[in-house]
Amino acid sequence: MERDGHCIHVSDLRKQYGQLYAVDSVSFNVEYGSVFGFLGPNGAGKTTTIRILTTLIHPSSGEVRIFGKDIVKHAREIKKRIGVVLQEPSFEANLTVEKALDLYGILWGVPGERRRDRARELLEAFDLQDFKGKKNDELSIGQRRRVQVAREFMHDMDLLFLDEPTVGLDPAARRQLLDYVKKQVHGGLTVFFTTHIMDEAEYLCNEIAIINKGRLIARDTPAGLKQRYGRIKAVEIKIKDSPVQSVMHIIRPIAAGGLVEIPAEDTIRISSTDAQDMLVRIIESFARNSVQIESVSVSPPTLEEVFLTVVGND
Ligand SMILES: Nc1ncnc2c1ncn2[C@@H]1O[C@H](COP(=O)(O)OP(=O)(O)OP(=O)(O)O)[C@@H](O)[C@H]1O
Ligand SMILES: [Mg+2]
């Protein structure tokens, strides 16, 4: 497989429905062998983008190249090398889980022995053993979703699109799925992933783009996003050789407006949206008053806060 340039290249992409731009001037690249997280509120344009990138619908304008090839001109060729798990449920009601996996393998032209090996591996990896003989119709919602995701791995591919694959999955199944995806990525797979669960995005994604009302509003690594948009909300300061009470006259005026707690005799905890600034001022003031600090700890910002801030400010 050629690996020149980017696995996905999107430039000034637009999709118009009447007056609405469901996708509006979106540009980004996705590197080979990485997980690209595409996050955004309901109706932001995530599924529309996936539908374009998987050749299911045409863009109104803009350029998409996958594996270096134009998506409109080379749709057939690209389709052979990608997999997609769409947001909508899709299953063969009357087939058993085992048969459904096998049929999917047949549709993709996977030879018999490989199909059986692959199915065995997937039944195990997605914890489907216990109901492999059950018909899809008889499964719970989460079990069906697991089958829908698992069957996509019946065939080999270079790029996989997952549109909210973990909806309805219990915590163990969710973790199993994420770890299975991670393993495939280590083996060279590239993944385009959407979710509304920020912890999940952070666990899996190398890079995250946030889309809102059709437009990309932020893009970075999870750590980079937190550094740029996250704010430290709580700090804990442990004071050396003196009780907190003896320095409260310094802290109180600075921490006014925040929540001040004393979890231990020598430790103070301040929670506030300005906690970071307060910490700086307390450290300065302690230095002036010769108060020594034993240690400082801060609660790092979460991706969820970043998401709410970025989308909220848009
Ligand atoms: N076929 C269509 N015709 C008209 N409008 C559409 C069509 N498909 C999507 N839209 C609109 O485009 C916008 C983006 O929809 P899209 O399904 O891409 O959102 P999403 O980010 O996937 O949301 P969710 O998180 O709810 O899945 C929405 O406002 C939606 O109403
Ligand atoms: Mg969607």
Coordinates of C-alpha atoms and ligand atoms in Angstrom, one line a residue:
M1 CA 0.0 0.0 0.0
E2 CA 1.3 3.4 -0.9
R3 CA 1.7 5.7 2.0
D4 CA 2.6 9.0 0.4
G5 CA 0.9 12.0 1.9
H6 CA -2.2 11.6 4.0
C7 CA -4.7 8.8 4.3
I8 CA -7.5 11.3 4.1
H9 CA -7.2 14.8 2.6
V10 CA -10.3 17.1 2.8
S11 CA -10.2 20.6 1.4
D12 CA -12.9 23.2 1.5
L13 CA -15.7 20.6 1.6
R14 CA -19.3 21.7 1.5
K15 CA -22.6 19.9 1.5
Q16 CA -25.7 21.9 1.0
Y17 CA -29.3 20.9 1.7
G18 CA -31.5 23.8 0.5
Q19 CA -30.5 26.8 2.6
L20 CA -28.6 24.7 5.0
Y21 CA -24.8 24.0 4.8
A22 CA -24.7 20.7 6.7
V23 CA -20.9 20.8 6.0
D24 CA -19.4 24.2 5.4
S25 CA -15.8 24.8 4.2
V26 CA -14.3 21.9 6.1
S27 CA -10.6 21.1 5.6
F28 CA -8.4 18.6 7.4
N29 CA -6.0 15.7 6.9
V30 CA -5.8 12.3 8.6
E31 CA -2.5 10.5 8.9
Y32 CA -2.1 6.9 8.1
G33 CA -2.2 4.6 11.1
S34 CA -3.9 7.1 13.4
V35 CA -7.3 7.5 15.0
F36 CA -9.0 10.7 14.0
G37 CA -11.8 11.7 16.4
F38 CA -14.6 13.8 14.8
L39 CA -16.6 15.4 17.6
G40 CA -19.5 17.7 17.6
P41 CA -23.0 18.3 19.0
N42 CA -26.1 16.7 17.4
G43 CA -26.6 18.0 13.9
A44 CA -23.1 19.3 13.6
G45 CA -22.4 17.5 10.3
K46 CA -20.4 14.5 11.4
T47 CA -22.6 11.8 9.7
T48 CA -22.9 13.9 6.6
T49 CA -19.1 14.1 6.4
I50 CA -18.8 10.4 6.9
R51 CA -21.4 9.8 4.1
I52 CA -19.3 11.9 1.7
L53 CA -16.0 10.3 2.7
T54 CA -17.4 6.8 2.2
T55 CA -18.8 7.8 -1.2
L56 CA -22.5 7.3 -0.1
I57 CA -23.4 10.9 -1.1
H58 CA -21.7 13.5 -3.3
P59 CA -20.3 16.7 -1.9
S60 CA -21.7 20.0 -3.1
S61 CA -18.2 21.3 -3.6
G62 CA -14.6 20.8 -2.3
E63 CA -12.0 18.1 -2.7
V64 CA -11.7 14.8 -0.9
R65 CA -8.7 12.5 -1.5
I66 CA -8.5 9.1 0.1
F67 CA -5.2 7.1 -0.2
G68 CA -4.2 10.1 -2.4
K69 CA -7.0 9.5 -4.9
D70 CA -9.9 11.7 -5.7
I71 CA -13.1 10.3 -4.1
V72 CA -15.4 11.1 -7.0
K73 CA -13.2 9.8 -9.7
H74 CA -11.9 6.7 -7.9
A75 CA -15.0 5.8 -5.8
R76 CA -15.0 2.1 -6.7
E77 CA -11.4 1.6 -6.0
I78 CA -11.5 3.5 -2.7
K79 CA -14.6 1.6 -1.5
K80 CA -12.8 -1.7 -1.8
R81 CA -10.2 -0.6 0.8
I82 CA -12.5 1.0 3.4
G83 CA -14.9 -0.2 5.9
V84 CA -17.8 1.7 7.5
V85 CA -20.1 1.2 10.5
L86 CA -22.9 3.7 10.0
Q87 CA -24.8 5.3 12.8
E88 CA -28.1 3.6 11.8
P89 CA -28.7 0.1 13.0
S90 CA -28.4 -2.5 10.2
F91 CA -28.8 -6.2 10.6
E92 CA -30.2 -9.3 8.9
A93 CA -33.1 -10.1 11.2
N94 CA -33.3 -13.8 10.4
L95 CA -29.7 -14.8 10.4
T96 CA -27.8 -16.1 13.4
V97 CA -24.9 -14.0 14.6
E98 CA -22.5 -16.6 13.2
K99 CA -24.2 -16.7 9.8
A100 CA -24.4 -13.0 9.7
L101 CA -20.6 -12.7 10.1
D102 CA -20.1 -15.4 7.5
L103 CA -22.4 -13.7 5.0
Y104 CA -20.6 -10.5 5.4
G105 CA -17.3 -12.3 4.7
I106 CA -18.8 -13.8 1.6
L107 CA -20.0 -10.4 0.3
W108 CA -16.4 -9.1 0.7
G109 CA -15.0 -12.2 -1.1
V110 CA -13.1 -13.5 1.9
P111 CA -12.1 -17.2 1.3
G112 CA -13.7 -19.9 3.4
E113 CA -11.0 -20.8 5.9
R114 CA -10.2 -17.1 6.5
R115 CA -13.9 -16.4 7.1
R116 CA -14.1 -19.1 9.8
D117 CA -10.9 -18.0 11.5
R118 CA -11.9 -14.4 11.4
A119 CA -15.4 -15.1 12.7
R120 CA -14.0 -17.1 15.6
E121 CA -11.6 -14.3 16.5
L122 CA -14.4 -11.7 16.3
L123 CA -16.9 -13.7 18.4
E124 CA -14.2 -13.9 21.0
A125 CA -13.1 -10.2 20.8
F126 CA -16.6 -8.8 20.9
D127 CA -17.8 -11.4 23.5
L128 CA -20.4 -12.8 21.2
Q129 CA -19.8 -16.5 21.9
D130 CA -22.8 -17.0 24.1
F131 CA -25.3 -15.9 21.5
K132 CA -23.6 -16.8 18.3
G133 CA -26.5 -19.2 17.5
K134 CA -29.2 -16.6 18.2
K135 CA -30.9 -14.7 15.4
N136 CA -30.2 -11.0 15.2
D137 CA -33.9 -10.3 15.8
E138 CA -33.6 -12.0 19.2
L139 CA -30.6 -9.9 20.4
S140 CA -30.6 -6.8 22.7
I141 CA -29.9 -3.4 21.2
G142 CA -26.3 -3.4 22.5
Q143 CA -25.7 -7.0 21.3
R144 CA -26.9 -6.0 17.8
R145 CA -24.6 -3.1 17.8
R146 CA -21.7 -5.3 18.7
V147 CA -22.5 -7.6 15.9
Q148 CA -22.8 -4.7 13.5
V149 CA -19.3 -3.4 14.5
A150 CA -17.7 -6.9 14.6
R151 CA -18.9 -7.9 11.1
E152 CA -17.1 -5.0 9.6
F153 CA -13.8 -6.5 10.7
M154 CA -14.6 -9.7 8.6
H155 CA -12.7 -8.1 5.7
D156 CA -9.3 -6.5 5.5
M157 CA -9.3 -2.7 5.0
D158 CA -6.9 0.2 5.2
L159 CA -9.4 2.8 6.6
L160 CA -12.4 2.3 8.8
F161 CA -15.2 4.8 9.5
L162 CA -17.0 4.3 12.8
D163 CA -20.1 6.6 13.4
E164 CA -20.9 6.4 17.1
P165 CA -20.0 2.6 17.3
T166 CA -20.4 2.4 21.1
V167 CA -23.9 3.7 21.4
G168 CA -25.9 1.3 23.6
L169 CA -22.8 -0.7 24.7
D170 CA -22.2 -1.5 28.4
P171 CA -18.9 -0.3 29.9
A172 CA -17.1 -3.7 29.4
A173 CA -18.3 -4.1 25.8
R174 CA -17.3 -0.5 25.1
R175 CA -13.8 -1.0 26.4
Q176 CA -13.5 -4.3 24.5
L177 CA -14.4 -2.5 21.3
L178 CA -12.0 0.4 21.8
D179 CA -9.2 -2.0 22.7
Y180 CA -9.9 -4.1 19.6
V181 CA -9.8 -1.0 17.4
K182 CA -6.6 0.1 19.1
K183 CA -5.0 -3.3 18.3
Q184 CA -6.0 -2.9 14.6
V185 CA -4.6 0.6 14.5
H186 CA -1.3 -0.8 15.9
G187 CA -1.4 -3.2 12.9
G188 CA -1.6 -0.2 10.5
L189 CA -5.4 0.5 10.2
T190 CA -6.5 4.2 10.0
V191 CA -9.7 5.0 11.8
F192 CA -12.2 7.9 11.5
F193 CA -14.2 7.9 14.7
T194 CA -17.2 9.8 16.1
T195 CA -18.6 9.7 19.6
H196 CA -20.4 11.8 22.1
I197 CA -18.4 10.3 24.9
M198 CA -15.3 12.4 25.5
D199 CA -13.5 9.9 27.7
E200 CA -13.7 7.5 24.8
A201 CA -12.3 10.0 22.3
E202 CA -9.5 10.7 24.7
Y203 CA -8.7 7.0 25.1
L204 CA -8.6 6.2 21.4
C205 CA -7.8 9.3 19.3
N206 CA -4.5 10.7 18.2
E207 CA -6.1 13.8 16.9
I208 CA -9.5 15.4 17.5
A209 CA -11.5 17.8 15.3
I210 CA -14.5 19.6 16.7
I211 CA -17.3 20.5 14.3
N212 CA -20.2 22.7 15.0
K213 CA -23.0 23.9 12.6
G214 CA -21.0 22.4 9.7
R215 CA -17.7 24.2 10.5
L216 CA -14.5 23.0 12.0
I217 CA -13.9 25.0 15.1
A218 CA -10.9 23.3 16.7
R219 CA -8.4 20.7 15.9
D220 CA -5.5 19.3 17.9
T221 CA -4.3 16.3 19.9
P222 CA -6.4 15.6 23.0
A223 CA -3.5 17.1 25.2
G224 CA -3.1 20.1 22.9
L225 CA -6.9 20.9 23.1
K226 CA -6.8 20.7 26.8
Q227 CA -3.8 22.9 27.0
R228 CA -5.4 25.5 24.7
Y229 CA -8.9 25.5 25.9
G230 CA -9.0 23.7 29.2
R231 CA -8.8 25.7 32.5
I232 CA -7.6 24.4 35.8
K233 CA -10.5 24.4 38.1
A234 CA -9.0 23.3 41.4
V235 CA -5.7 23.6 43.1
E236 CA -4.4 22.1 46.3
I237 CA -1.5 23.7 48.2
K238 CA 0.4 22.0 51.0
I239 CA 2.3 24.3 53.2
K240 CA 5.6 23.5 54.8
D241 CA 5.9 23.6 58.6
S242 CA 2.9 25.7 59.5
P243 CA -0.9 25.2 59.7
V244 CA -3.1 26.6 57.1
Q245 CA -4.9 28.8 59.6
S246 CA -1.7 30.9 60.0
V247 CA -1.8 31.9 56.4
M248 CA -5.5 32.3 55.8
H249 CA -5.2 36.1 56.0
I250 CA -3.1 35.8 52.8
I251 CA -5.3 33.3 51.0
R252 CA -8.7 34.7 51.8
P253 CA -8.5 38.0 49.9
I254 CA -7.0 36.2 46.8
A255 CA -9.4 33.2 46.9
A256 CA -12.5 35.3 47.4
G257 CA -15.1 34.1 45.0
G258 CA -13.8 30.6 45.0
L259 CA -14.6 27.6 47.3
V260 CA -11.9 27.2 49.9
E261 CA -11.6 24.0 51.8
I262 CA -9.1 22.7 54.3
P263 CA -8.8 18.9 53.7
A264 CA -5.8 18.6 56.2
E265 CA -4.2 20.9 58.7
D266 CA -1.4 21.9 56.3
T267 CA -3.4 21.7 53.1
I268 CA -5.8 24.1 51.4
R269 CA -7.9 23.4 48.3
I270 CA -9.4 26.1 46.2
S271 CA -12.0 25.5 43.5
S272 CA -12.8 28.2 41.1
T273 CA -12.9 29.0 37.4
D274 CA -10.0 31.3 38.2
A275 CA -8.1 28.7 40.2
Q276 CA -5.1 29.0 38.0
D277 CA -4.8 32.8 38.4
M278 CA -5.4 32.5 42.1
L279 CA -2.6 29.9 42.4
V280 CA -0.1 32.3 40.8
R281 CA -1.1 35.1 43.1
I282 CA -0.9 33.0 46.2
I283 CA 2.5 31.7 45.3
E284 CA 3.7 35.3 44.8
S285 CA 2.2 36.4 48.0
F286 CA 3.6 33.5 49.9
A287 CA 7.1 34.3 48.5
R288 CA 6.7 37.9 49.8
N289 CA 5.6 36.7 53.2
S290 CA 8.3 33.9 53.4
V291 CA 5.7 31.2 53.6
Q292 CA 7.1 27.9 52.2
I293 CA 5.2 25.6 50.0
E294 CA 5.6 21.8 50.4
S295 CA 3.7 20.9 47.2
V296 CA 1.1 22.0 44.7
S297 CA -1.3 19.8 42.8
V298 CA -3.8 20.8 40.2
S299 CA -6.8 18.9 38.8
P300 CA -6.2 18.8 35.0
P301 CA -9.0 20.0 32.7
T302 CA -11.1 17.3 31.0
L303 CA -11.9 17.0 27.3
E304 CA -15.5 17.4 28.2
E305 CA -14.8 20.9 29.6
V306 CA -12.9 21.7 26.4
F307 CA -15.8 20.5 24.2
L308 CA -18.3 22.5 26.2
T309 CA -16.1 25.6 26.1
V310 CA -15.2 25.4 22.4
V311 CA -18.8 24.7 21.3
G312 CA -20.3 27.1 23.8
N313 CA -18.1 30.0 22.6
D314 CA -18.8 29.3 18.9
Ligands
LIG1 N1 -30.7 14.3 3.7 C1 -30.8 15.5 4.4 N2 -31.6 16.5 4.0 C2 -31.7 17.6 4.6 N3 -30.9 17.9 5.7 C3 -30.1 17.0 6.2 C4 -30.0 15.7 5.6 N4 -29.1 15.0 6.2 C5 -28.7 15.8 7.3 N5 -29.3 17.0 7.2 C6 -29.0 18.1 8.2 O1 -27.6 18.3 8.2 C7 -27.2 18.6 9.5 C8 -26.1 17.7 9.9 O2 -26.6 16.4 10.1 P1 -25.7 15.2 10.5 O3 -26.5 14.0 10.5 O4 -24.4 15.2 9.7 O5 -25.3 15.6 12.0 P2 -24.4 14.8 13.1 O6 -23.3 15.6 13.5 O7 -24.1 13.4 12.6 O8 -25.4 14.7 14.4 P3 -25.6 13.5 15.4 O9 -24.6 13.7 16.5 O10 -27.0 13.8 15.9 O11 -25.5 12.2 14.7 C9 -28.4 18.6 10.4 O12 -28.9 19.9 10.6 C10 -29.4 17.7 9.6 O13 -30.7 18.1 9.9
MG2 MG -24.5 11.5 13.2

